[in-house]
Amino acid sequence: MSQPHRTLVTGGTGTLGQTLVPRLQEAGHTVRATSRSARSGDDVEWAQMDLADGTGIRDAVAGVDVIIHTASDPLGDTEAVDIEGTKRLLDAAAEAGVSNFVYISIVGIENIPYSYYEAELEAERAIESSDVPSTILRATQFHPFVDEMLGMVTRLPVWLLPTEMRIQPVDTGVVADRLVELATTEASGRPDPVGGPEVRTVGDLATAYREARGSWRPVVRLPIPTATFARFREGAATCPDHAVGSVTWEEWLETEYGAR
Ligand SMILES: NC(=O)c1ccc[n+]([C@@H]2O[C@H](COP(=O)([O-])OP(=O)(O)OC[C@H]3O[C@@H](n4cnc5c(N)ncnc54)[C@H](OP(=O)(O)O)[C@@H]3O)[C@@H](O)[C@H]2O)c1
């Protein structure tokens, strides 16, 4: 497998970016990582870049062979960052002669009506219609994301949750490892998605989470009668045929919060 000389990780400060950068370095890549803030250290060359207005994109991309695009702003201006920002990054990648534009996307986005997912889908389309050779890897929800979502209800006396929603939490390290494998100078198109070892309901995940956090507050079903949640209930965000990760939710909770 040919190793690229230099790899750019957009969103180097994110959940995935932070896990990915050291793994790429271990695999022999010279890594440049981006953030909107000025940063230094970690044996990484940091580039300041903002996808929303294009600041720093050209400089960030100059001289790299591979881009792994993990920067995203799900709660912000997804149009400016995830769609237009990705297009700006693609333009710079084309100009710089990048050999492989690797994008991390989400399983099931074409079947779940949700504005952030629509933005990711639009970004996928822009990538595939660009002249830059690309690789689009889809993954299920990362453990820290599920933790963050469930963390939002911990202060409530009753944990009201869409308990029937089905997801397949995956270890961020497993996704990062797959991205390292795909970060060659040869693009892979649409490799198989990456999912965690088990498809679980949110109610079931919340019960394990409650135990790990030492709480006994009741987990109560919150009916959300929207098409979005119906699709989640049906398992549209899962890929049981590609359950490649081995770390279960309980194992991750134990590492994160310790055995109780
Ligand atoms: N989280 C999940 O469960 C999950 C599952 C499957 C796929 N994915 C996909 O994986 C990718 C990474 O997810 P994540 O959870 O690692 O995200 P994250 O932790 O929210 O990190 C987002 C990153 O994007 C950067 N960023 C935000 N706005 C930006 C802007 N305007 N310009 C440039 N950079 C910007 C942030 O950097 P600064 O703040 O330092 O600028 C940060 O490093 C996303 O595309 C997501 O859809 C996530």
Coordinates of N, CA, C and O in Angstrom, one line a residue, residues 5 12 19-21 27 48 60 80 107 111 128 156 158 166 171 193-194 200:
H5 N 2.6 11.1 1.2 CA 3.6 12.0 1.9 C 3.0 12.9 2.9 O 3.4 13.0 4.0
G12 N -9.4 18.8 12.8 CA -8.5 18.1 13.6 C -8.8 18.1 15.1 O -8.2 17.3 15.9
T19 N -8.9 11.6 17.2 CA -8.6 10.2 17.3 C -7.8 9.8 16.0 O -7.0 8.9 16.1
L20 N -8.1 10.4 15.0 CA -7.5 10.1 13.7 C -6.1 10.5 13.5 O -5.2 9.8 13.0
V21 N -5.8 11.8 14.0 CA -4.5 12.4 13.7 C -3.3 11.5 14.2 O -2.4 11.1 13.5
A27 N 0.9 5.6 11.4 CA 1.0 4.9 10.1 C 2.0 5.5 9.1 O 2.1 5.1 8.0
Q48 N -4.9 27.2 10.1 CA -6.2 27.8 10.5 C -7.1 28.0 9.3 O -6.7 28.5 8.3
A60 N -4.2 25.7 3.6 CA -4.4 24.4 4.3 C -4.1 23.2 3.3 O -3.5 22.2 3.7
A80 N -23.6 26.8 4.9 CA -22.3 27.4 4.7 C -21.1 26.5 4.9 O -20.1 26.6 4.2
V107 N -24.4 6.7 8.0 CA -25.3 5.7 7.5 C -26.7 6.1 7.5 O -27.2 6.7 8.4
N111 N -32.4 8.2 3.8 CA -33.7 7.8 4.2 C -34.3 8.4 5.4 O -35.3 8.1 5.9
E128 N -18.9 13.6 -5.2 CA -18.9 12.6 -6.3 C -19.0 13.3 -7.7 O -18.6 12.7 -8.7
L156 N -32.7 15.8 34.3 CA -34.1 15.8 34.4 C -34.6 14.7 35.4 O -33.9 13.7 35.5
V158 N -37.0 12.8 35.3 CA -37.4 11.6 34.5 C -36.7 11.7 33.2 O -36.7 12.8 32.5
R166 N -33.6 3.2 17.0 CA -32.6 2.1 17.0 C -31.3 2.7 16.4 O -31.4 3.3 15.3
D171 N -17.3 2.5 18.0 CA -16.1 3.1 18.6 C -15.4 4.0 17.6 O -15.2 3.7 16.4
P193 N -19.9 0.5 4.6 CA -20.0 1.4 5.8 C -19.4 0.7 7.0 O -19.2 -0.5 7.0
V194 N -19.2 1.5 8.1 CA -18.7 1.0 9.3 C -19.7 1.1 10.4 O -20.2 2.3 10.7
R200 N -29.0 -1.3 18.8 CA -29.7 -1.2 20.2 C -30.7 -0.1 20.1 O -30.7 0.8 19.3

